[in-house]
Coordinates of C-alpha atoms and ligand atoms in Angstrom, one line a residue:
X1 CA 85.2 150.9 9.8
X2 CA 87.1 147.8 9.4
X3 CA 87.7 145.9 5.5
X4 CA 85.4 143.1 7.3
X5 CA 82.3 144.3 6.8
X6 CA 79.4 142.3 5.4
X7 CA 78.6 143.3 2.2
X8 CA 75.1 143.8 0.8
X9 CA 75.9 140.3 -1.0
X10 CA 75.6 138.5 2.5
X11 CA 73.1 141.3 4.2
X12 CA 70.9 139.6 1.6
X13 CA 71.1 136.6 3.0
X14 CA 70.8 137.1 6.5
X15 CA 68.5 136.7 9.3
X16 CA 65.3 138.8 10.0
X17 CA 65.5 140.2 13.6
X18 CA 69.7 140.8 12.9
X19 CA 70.8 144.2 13.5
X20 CA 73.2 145.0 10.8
X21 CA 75.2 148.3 8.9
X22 CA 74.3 148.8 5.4
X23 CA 76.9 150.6 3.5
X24 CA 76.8 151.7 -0.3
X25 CA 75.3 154.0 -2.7
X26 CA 71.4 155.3 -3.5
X27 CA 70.5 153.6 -6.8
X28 CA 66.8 155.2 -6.0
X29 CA 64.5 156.6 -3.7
X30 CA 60.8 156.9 -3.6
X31 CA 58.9 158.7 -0.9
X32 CA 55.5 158.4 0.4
X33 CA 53.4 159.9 3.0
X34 CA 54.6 158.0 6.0
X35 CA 57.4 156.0 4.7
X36 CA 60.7 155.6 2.2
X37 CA 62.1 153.2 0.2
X38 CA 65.7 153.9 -0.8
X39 CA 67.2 150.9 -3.0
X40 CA 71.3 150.6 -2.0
X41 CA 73.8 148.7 -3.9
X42 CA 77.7 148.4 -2.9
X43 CA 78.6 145.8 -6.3
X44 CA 78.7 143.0 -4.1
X45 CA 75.8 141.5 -6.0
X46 CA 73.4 142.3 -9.1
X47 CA 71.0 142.8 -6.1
X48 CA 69.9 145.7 -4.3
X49 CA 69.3 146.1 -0.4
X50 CA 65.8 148.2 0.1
X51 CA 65.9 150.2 3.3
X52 CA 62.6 151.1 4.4
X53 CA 62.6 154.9 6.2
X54 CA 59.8 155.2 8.7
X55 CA 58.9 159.3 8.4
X56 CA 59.9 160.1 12.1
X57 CA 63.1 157.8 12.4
X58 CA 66.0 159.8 10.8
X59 CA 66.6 162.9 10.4
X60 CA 64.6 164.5 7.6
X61 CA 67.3 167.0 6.2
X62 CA 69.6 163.7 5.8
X63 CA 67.0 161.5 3.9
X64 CA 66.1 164.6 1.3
X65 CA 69.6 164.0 0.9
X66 CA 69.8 160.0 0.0
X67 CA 69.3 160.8 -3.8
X68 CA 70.7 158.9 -6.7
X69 CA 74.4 158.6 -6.4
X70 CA 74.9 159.5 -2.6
X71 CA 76.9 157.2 -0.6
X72 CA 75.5 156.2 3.2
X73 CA 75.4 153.8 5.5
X74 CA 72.0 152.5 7.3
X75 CA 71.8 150.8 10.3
X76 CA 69.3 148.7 11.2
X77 CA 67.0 145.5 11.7
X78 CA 66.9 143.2 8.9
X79 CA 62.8 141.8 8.4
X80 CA 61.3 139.7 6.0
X81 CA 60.1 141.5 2.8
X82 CA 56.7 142.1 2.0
X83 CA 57.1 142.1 -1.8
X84 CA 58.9 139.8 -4.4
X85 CA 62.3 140.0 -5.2
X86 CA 63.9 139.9 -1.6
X87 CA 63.5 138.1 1.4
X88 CA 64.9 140.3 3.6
X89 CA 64.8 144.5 3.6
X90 CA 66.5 146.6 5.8
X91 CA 64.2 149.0 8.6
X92 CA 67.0 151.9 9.0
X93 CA 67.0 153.1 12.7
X94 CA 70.1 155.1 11.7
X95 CA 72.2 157.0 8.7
X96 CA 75.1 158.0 8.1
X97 CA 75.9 160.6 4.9
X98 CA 79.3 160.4 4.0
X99 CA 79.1 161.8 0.5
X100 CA 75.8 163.4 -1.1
X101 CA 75.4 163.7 -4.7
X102 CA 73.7 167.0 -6.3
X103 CA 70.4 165.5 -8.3
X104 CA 71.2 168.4 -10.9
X105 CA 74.4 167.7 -11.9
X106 CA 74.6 164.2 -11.3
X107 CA 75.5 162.2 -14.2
X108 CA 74.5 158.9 -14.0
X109 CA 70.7 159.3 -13.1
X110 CA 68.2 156.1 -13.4
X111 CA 67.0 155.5 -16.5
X112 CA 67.5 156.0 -20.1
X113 CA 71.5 156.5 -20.8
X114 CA 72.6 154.9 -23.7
X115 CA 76.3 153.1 -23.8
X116 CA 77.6 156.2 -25.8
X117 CA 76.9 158.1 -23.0
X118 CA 77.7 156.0 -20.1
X119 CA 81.4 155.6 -21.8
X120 CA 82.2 159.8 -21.9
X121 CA 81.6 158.8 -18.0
X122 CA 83.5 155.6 -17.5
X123 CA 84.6 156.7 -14.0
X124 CA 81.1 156.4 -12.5
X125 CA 79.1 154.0 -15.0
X126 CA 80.7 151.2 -12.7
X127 CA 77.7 152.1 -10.4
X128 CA 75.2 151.5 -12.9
X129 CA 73.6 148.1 -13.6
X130 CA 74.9 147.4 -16.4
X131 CA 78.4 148.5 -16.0
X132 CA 78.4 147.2 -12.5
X133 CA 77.6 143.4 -14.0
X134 CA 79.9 143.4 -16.4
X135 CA 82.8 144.2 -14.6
X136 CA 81.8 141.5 -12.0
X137 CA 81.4 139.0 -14.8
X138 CA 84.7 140.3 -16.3
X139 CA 86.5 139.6 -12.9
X140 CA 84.7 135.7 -12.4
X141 CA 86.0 135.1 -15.7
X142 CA 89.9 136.4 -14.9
X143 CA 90.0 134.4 -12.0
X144 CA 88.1 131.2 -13.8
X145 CA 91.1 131.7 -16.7
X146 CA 93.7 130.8 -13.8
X147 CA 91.8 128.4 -12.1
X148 CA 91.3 126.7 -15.2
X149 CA 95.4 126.5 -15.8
X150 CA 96.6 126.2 -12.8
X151 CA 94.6 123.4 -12.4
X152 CA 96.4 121.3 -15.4
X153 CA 99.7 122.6 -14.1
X154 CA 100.3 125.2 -16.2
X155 CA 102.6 128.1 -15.0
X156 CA 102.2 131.5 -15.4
X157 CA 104.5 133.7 -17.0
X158 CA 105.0 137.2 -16.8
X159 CA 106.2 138.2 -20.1
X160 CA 107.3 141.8 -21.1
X161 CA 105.1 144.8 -22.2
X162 CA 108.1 146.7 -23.7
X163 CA 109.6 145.0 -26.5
X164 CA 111.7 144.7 -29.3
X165 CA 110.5 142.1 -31.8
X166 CA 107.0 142.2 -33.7
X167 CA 105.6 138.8 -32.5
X168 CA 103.0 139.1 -35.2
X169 CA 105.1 140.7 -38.0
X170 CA 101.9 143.2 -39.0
X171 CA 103.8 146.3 -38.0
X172 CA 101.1 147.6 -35.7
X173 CA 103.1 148.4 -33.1
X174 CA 103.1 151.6 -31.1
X175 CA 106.5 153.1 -30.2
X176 CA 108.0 153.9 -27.2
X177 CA 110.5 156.4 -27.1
X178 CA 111.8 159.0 -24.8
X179 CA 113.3 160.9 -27.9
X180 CA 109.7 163.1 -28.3
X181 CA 109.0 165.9 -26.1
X182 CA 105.9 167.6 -25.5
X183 CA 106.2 171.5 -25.3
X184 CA 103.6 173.7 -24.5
X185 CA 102.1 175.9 -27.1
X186 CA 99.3 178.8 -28.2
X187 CA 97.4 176.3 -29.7
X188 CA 98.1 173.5 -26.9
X189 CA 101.0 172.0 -27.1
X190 CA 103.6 170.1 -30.0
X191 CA 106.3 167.7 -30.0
X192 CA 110.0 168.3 -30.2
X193 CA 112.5 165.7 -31.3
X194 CA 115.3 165.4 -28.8
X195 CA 117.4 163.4 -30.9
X196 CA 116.5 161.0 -33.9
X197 CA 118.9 158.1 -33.2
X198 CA 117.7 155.1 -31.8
X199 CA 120.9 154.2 -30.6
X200 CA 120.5 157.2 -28.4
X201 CA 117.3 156.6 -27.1
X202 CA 116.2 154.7 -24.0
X203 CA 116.7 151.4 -24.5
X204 CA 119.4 151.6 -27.2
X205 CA 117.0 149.9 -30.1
X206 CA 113.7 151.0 -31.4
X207 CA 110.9 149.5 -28.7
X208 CA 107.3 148.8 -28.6
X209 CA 104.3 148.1 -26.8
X210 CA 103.8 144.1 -27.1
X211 CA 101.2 142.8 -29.4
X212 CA 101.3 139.5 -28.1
X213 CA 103.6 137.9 -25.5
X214 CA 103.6 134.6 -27.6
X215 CA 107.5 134.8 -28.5
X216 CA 108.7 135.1 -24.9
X217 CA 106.3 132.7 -23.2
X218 CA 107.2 130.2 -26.0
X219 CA 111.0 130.5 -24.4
X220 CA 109.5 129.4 -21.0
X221 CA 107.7 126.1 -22.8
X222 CA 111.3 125.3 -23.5
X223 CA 112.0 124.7 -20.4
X224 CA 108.4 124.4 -18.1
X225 CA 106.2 122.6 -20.5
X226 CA 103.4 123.7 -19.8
X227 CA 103.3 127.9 -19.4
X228 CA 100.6 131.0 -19.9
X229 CA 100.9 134.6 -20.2
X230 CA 97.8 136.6 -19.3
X231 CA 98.1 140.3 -19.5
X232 CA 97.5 143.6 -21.5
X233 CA 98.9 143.8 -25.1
X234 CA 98.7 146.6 -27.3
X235 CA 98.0 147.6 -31.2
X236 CA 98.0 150.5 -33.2
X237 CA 95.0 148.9 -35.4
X238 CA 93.2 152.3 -36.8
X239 CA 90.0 150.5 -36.9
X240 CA 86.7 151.9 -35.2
X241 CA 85.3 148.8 -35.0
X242 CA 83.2 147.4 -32.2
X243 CA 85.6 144.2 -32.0
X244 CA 88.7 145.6 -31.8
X245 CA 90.7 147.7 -28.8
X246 CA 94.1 149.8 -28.8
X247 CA 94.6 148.0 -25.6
X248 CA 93.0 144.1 -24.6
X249 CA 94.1 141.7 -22.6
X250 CA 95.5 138.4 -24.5
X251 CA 95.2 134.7 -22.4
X252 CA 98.1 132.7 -24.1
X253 CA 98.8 129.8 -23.6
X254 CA 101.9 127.4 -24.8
X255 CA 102.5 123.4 -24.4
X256 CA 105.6 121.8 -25.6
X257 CA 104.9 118.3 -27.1
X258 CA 101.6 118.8 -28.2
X259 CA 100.8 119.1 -32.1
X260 CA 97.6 121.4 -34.0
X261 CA 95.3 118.8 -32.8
X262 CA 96.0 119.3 -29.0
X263 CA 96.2 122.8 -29.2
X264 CA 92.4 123.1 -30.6
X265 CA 91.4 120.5 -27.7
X266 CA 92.9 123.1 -24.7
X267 CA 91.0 126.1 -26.4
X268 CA 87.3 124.0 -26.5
X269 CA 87.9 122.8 -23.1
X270 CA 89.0 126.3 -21.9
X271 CA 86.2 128.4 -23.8
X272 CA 83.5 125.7 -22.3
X273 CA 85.2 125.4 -19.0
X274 CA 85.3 129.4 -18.6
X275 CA 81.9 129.7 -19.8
X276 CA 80.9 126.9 -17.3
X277 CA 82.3 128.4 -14.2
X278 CA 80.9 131.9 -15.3
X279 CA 77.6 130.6 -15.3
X280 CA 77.7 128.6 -12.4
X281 CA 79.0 132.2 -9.9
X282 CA 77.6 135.0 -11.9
X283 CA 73.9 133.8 -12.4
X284 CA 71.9 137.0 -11.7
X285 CA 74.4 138.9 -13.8
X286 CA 73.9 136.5 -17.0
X287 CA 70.2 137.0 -16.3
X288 CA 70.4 140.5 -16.6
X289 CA 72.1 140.8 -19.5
X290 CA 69.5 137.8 -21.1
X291 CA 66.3 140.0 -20.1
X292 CA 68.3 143.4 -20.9
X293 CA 71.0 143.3 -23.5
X294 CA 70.4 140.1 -25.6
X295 CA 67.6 137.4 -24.6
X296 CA 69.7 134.8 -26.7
X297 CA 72.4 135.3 -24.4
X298 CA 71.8 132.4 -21.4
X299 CA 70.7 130.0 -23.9
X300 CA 73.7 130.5 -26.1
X301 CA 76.3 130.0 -22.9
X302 CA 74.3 126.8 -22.2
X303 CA 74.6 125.6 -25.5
X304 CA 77.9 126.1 -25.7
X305 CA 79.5 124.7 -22.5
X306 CA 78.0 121.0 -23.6
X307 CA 78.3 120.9 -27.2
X308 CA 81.6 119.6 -29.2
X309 CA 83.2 122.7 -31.6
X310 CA 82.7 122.0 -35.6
X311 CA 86.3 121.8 -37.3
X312 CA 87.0 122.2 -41.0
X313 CA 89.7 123.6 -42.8
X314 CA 89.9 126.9 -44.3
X315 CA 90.1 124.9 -47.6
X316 CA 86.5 123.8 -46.6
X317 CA 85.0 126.6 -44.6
X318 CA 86.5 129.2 -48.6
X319 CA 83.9 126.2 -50.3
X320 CA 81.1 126.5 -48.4
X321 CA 81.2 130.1 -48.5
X322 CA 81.4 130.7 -52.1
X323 CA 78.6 127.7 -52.6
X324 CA 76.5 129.8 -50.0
X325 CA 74.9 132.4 -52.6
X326 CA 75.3 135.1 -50.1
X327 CA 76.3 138.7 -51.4
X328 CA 79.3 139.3 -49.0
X329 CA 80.2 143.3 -49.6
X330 CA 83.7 141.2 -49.8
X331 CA 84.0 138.4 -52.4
X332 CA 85.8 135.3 -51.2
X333 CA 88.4 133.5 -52.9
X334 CA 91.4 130.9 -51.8
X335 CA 94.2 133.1 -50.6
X336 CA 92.2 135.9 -48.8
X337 CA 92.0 136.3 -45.0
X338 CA 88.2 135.9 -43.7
X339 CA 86.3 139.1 -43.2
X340 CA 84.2 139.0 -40.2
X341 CA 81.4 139.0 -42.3
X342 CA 82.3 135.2 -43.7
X343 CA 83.4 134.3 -40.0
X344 CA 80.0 135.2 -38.9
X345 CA 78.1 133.3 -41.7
X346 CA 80.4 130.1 -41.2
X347 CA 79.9 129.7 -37.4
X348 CA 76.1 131.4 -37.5
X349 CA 74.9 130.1 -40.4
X350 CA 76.7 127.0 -41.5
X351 CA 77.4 125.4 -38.4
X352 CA 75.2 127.1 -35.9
X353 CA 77.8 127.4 -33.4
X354 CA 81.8 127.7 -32.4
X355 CA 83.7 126.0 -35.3
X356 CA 87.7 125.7 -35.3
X357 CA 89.4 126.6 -38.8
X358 CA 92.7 125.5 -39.5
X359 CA 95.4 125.0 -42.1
X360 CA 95.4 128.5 -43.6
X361 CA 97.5 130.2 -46.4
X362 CA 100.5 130.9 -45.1
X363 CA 100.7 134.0 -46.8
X364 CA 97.7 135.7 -44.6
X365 CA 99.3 134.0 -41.4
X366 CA 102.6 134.8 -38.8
X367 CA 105.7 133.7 -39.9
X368 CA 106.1 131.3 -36.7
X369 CA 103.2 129.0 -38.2
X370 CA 104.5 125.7 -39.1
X371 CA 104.2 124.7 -42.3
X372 CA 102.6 122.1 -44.0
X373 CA 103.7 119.4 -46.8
X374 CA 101.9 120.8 -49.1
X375 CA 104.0 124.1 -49.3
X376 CA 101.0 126.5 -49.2
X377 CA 99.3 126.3 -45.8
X378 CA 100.3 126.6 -42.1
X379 CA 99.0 124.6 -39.1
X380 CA 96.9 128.0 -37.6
X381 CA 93.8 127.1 -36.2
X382 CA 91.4 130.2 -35.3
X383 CA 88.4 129.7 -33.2
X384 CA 85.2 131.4 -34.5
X385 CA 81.9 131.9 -32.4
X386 CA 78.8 133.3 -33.3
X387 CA 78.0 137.1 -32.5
X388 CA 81.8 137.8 -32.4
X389 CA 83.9 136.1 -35.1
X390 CA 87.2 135.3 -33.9
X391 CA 87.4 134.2 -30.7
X392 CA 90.9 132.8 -30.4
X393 CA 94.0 132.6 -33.0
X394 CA 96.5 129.9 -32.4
X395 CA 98.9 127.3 -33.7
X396 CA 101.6 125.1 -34.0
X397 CA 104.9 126.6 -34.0
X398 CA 107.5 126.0 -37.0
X399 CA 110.5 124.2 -34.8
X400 CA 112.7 123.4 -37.7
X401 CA 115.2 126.4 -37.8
X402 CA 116.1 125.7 -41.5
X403 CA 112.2 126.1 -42.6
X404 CA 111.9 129.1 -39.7
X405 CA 114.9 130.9 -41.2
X406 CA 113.8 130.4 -44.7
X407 CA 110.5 132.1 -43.9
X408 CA 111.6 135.3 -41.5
X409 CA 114.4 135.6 -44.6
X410 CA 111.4 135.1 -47.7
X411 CA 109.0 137.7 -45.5
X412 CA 111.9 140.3 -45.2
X413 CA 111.6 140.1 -41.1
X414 CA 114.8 141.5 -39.0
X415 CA 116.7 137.5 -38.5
X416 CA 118.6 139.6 -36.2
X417 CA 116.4 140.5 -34.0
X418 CA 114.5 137.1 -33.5
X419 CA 118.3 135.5 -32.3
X420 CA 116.9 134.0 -29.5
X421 CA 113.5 132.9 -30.7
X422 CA 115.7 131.5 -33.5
X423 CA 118.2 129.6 -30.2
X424 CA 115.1 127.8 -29.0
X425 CA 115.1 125.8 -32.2
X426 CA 118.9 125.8 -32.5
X427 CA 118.9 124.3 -29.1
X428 CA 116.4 121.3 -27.9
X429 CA 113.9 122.1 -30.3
X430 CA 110.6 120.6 -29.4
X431 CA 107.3 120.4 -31.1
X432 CA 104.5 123.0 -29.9
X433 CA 101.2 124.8 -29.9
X434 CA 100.0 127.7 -28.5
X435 CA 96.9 130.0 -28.9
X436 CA 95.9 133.2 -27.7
X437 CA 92.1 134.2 -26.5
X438 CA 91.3 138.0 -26.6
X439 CA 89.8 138.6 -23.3
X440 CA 87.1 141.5 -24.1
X441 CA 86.1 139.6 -26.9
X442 CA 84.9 136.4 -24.5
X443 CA 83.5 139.2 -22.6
X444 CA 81.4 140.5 -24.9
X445 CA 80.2 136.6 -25.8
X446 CA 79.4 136.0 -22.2
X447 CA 77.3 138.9 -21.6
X448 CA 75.8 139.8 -25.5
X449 CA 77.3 143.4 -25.0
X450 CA 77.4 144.9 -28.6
X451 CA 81.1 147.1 -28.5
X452 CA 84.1 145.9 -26.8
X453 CA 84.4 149.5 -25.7
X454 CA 81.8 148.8 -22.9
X455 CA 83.3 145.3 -21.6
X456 CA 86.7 147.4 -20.2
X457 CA 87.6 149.6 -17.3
X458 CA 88.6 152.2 -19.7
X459 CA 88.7 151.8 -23.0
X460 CA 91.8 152.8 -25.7
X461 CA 90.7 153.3 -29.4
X462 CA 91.3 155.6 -31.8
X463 CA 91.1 159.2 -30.7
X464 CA 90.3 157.4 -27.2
X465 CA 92.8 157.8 -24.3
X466 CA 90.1 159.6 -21.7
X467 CA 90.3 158.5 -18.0
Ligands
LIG1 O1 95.0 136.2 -33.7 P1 96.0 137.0 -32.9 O2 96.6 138.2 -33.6 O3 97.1 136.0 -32.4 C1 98.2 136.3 -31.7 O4 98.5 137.4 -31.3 C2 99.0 135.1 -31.4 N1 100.4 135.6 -31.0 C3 98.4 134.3 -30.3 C4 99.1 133.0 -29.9 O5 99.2 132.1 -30.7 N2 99.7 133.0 -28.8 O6 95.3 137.5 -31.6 C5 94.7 136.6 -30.7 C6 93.3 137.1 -30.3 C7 92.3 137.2 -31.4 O7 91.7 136.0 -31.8 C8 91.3 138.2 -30.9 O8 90.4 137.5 -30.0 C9 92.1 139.0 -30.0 O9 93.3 138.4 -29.7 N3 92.4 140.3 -30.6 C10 91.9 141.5 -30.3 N4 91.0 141.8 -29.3 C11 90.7 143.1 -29.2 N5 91.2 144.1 -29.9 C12 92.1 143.9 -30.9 N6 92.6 144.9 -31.6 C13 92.5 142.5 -31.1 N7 93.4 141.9 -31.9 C14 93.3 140.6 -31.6
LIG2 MG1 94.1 136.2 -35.5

């Protein structure tokens, strides 16, 4: 058994007359008198080999044993198939059993299981169709984020997961700390505080899990121009909502020399470009989830990847939606940050598709933002999309350290702890603009999945650390 096997992706392209080895798992099987059909899928493809069982050729204790979930491998002669679907099917002239599954206990069997369910088993759902497509469209899209970066010479950075400074100054961080110890106890088990100093604990300072690696990949712009960070960032949101994850992964990119208005030109050419390519290698996928999840799905992507993004400023977007006459449960008013609900009725409703905001109070955005003549907004420009609200937040950076230092001073921020974000405009200051793009959110746009929960490996939310 040798890495280089051809996978059921390429067996389903092959010759008829070929002799070939099948390997993978039952999806189904279906027996009649004289012959039957197992369908076999190893997530090389949305597709599925059938292996056609001649009663007679194998040995009957093995094929009572090819039930839903059992792993195997079929050798055989590839011919063309008699029904739809396929052109070729496998006749098995041998099998191999290298792992049955009881039917009884069994979780994922065919039909029926809702996403709920599939997630309490998030080890095996990866064998199901859905599960199986997303992940495959989740991978295309990774490698289509690179592609698309390293293509305009950008550079990728590997920024830091434990940190020090609160890129986003919202204070949902999660700790790390060696100073708690779990003991064992009757009821399960408690913790016990070693010592309470953070001078004494591991890293000498209080430290977190990174919300966002913005701050250090901004460093590397000083210096390379043209830089990304793509990687898993963390928040300690208590929200139950279907947008929003303990743990995502955060695309961020960051360009010295290039103002607000080239910052929202990389993130339409990136969403369409990503979109584009996704379309172009995952096509059965994306027609799965059109027919299955959301039949507005493909024509949405299509849409998307050729049309120019609305942009208005917040200024604009806060007038249409008080002039809209819709009862939002939360009344809108200059000053407030968007609730999804108005994000959703701006890009659904007003525009009727993605739509870049920018120049938003700068009281409801990072300190970083720069800041505008007028005194009251910041250059932030968030992309919204239709389904799923914000897409991407981004914008320029403030690179005048007297206006930075005023603002970190006016919101009460740590100055000391931001020295050497502060350095980088005490030192060759530059003018830039950055974004970032939540990952499982584009996933759930490219596929019409409904909770973000289902577009991860394993999902971290609230009360949610299984697997
Ligand atoms: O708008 P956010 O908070 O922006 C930043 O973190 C900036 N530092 C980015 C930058 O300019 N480099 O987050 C960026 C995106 C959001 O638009 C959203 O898509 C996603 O990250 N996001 C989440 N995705 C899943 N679960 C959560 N809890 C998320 N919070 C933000
Ligand atoms: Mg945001």
């Amino acid at each position: 058994m040798d890495y280089r096997r051809t996978y059921l992706r390429d067996l389903l392209k092959g010759e008829p007359g070929t002799t070939v080895d099948a390997y993978g798992w039952v999806k189904t099987r279906r027996d009649s008198k004289t012959v039957s059909f197992v369908q076999l899928n190893d997530g090389s493809c949305f597709a599925d080999l059938q292996v056609v069982i001649e009663s007679g050729t194998l040995d009957e204790n093995v094929v009572k044993q090819l039930n839903t979930g059992a792993c195997v491998r079929f050798t055989g002669e590839l011919v063309a198939s008699q029904g739809g679907g396929q052109s070729v099917e496998l006749k098995a002239k041998e099998v191999e059993l290298f792992g049955a599954a009881d039917p009884t206990t069994y979780p994922l069997q065919k039909k029926g299981a809702t996403m709920e369910f599939l997630r309490e088993i998030a080890h095996l759902r990866v064998r199901g169709n859905t599960f199986g497509a997303v992940t495959r469209v989740r991978d295309r899209a990774a490698w289509a984020v690179h592609r698309f970066f390293q293509e305009r010479g950008f550079r990728w950075i590997h920024t830091p997961i434990i940190t020090a400074s609160d890129c986003e100054g919202a204070g949902s961080m999660f700790s790390v700390t060696t100073a708690l110890e779990a003991v064992p106890t009757a009821e399960g088990s408690k913790y016990v505080l070693r010592q309470s100093d953070p001078k004494q604990d591991f890293f000498g300072k209080p430290a977190y899990l990174t919300v966002s690696g913005q701050l250090n990949v901004e460093t590397f712009a000083m210096g390379l121009t043209n830089v990304y960070t793509f990687g898993p960032t963390f928040r300690a949101e208590n929200s139950n909502s279907v947008r929003h994850l303990a743990e995502f992964w955060m695309i961020e990119p960051e360009m010295a020399f290039c103002d607000i208005v080239g910052d929202m030109n990389l993130a339409e050419e990136f969403v369409r470009e990503v979109i584009q390519d996704v379309l172009d290698h995952c096509a059965p996928d994306i027609e799965f989830f059109n027919q299955r999840v959301d039949n507005t799905v493909l024509e949405t992507l299509r849409h998307v990847a050729e049309s120019n993004f609305e942009r208005m400023t917040y200024t604009e977007a806060v007038k249409h939606l008080e002039a809209s006459g819709e009862s939002f449960e939360f009344p809108v008013s200059w000053g407030m940050d968007l609730q999804s609900e108005h994000e959703r009725w701006l890009t659904e409703k007003k525009v009727g598709r993605p739509v870049i905001l920018t120049d938003y109070p700068k009281e409801i955005k990072a300190f970083y933002m720069r800041q505008n003549e007028d005194g009251q907004t910041v250059r932030a420009m968030d992309v919204l999309v239709p389904r799923i609200g914000e897409l991407i937040g981004g914008s320029q950076r403030e690179e005048r350290l007297d206006v930075l230092e005023a603002r970190i001073d006016e919101l009460g921020l740590e100055k000391e702890v931001y020295w050497w974000y502060l350095d980088l405009r005490r030192f060759g200051s530059a003018p830039h603009s950055g974004f970032g793009l939540g990952f499982e959110r584009l996933i759930m746009y490219l596929t019409g999945m409904k909770n973000i929960r289902d577009v991860i490996p394993y999902h971290r939310a609230p009360g949610q650390a299984d697997f």
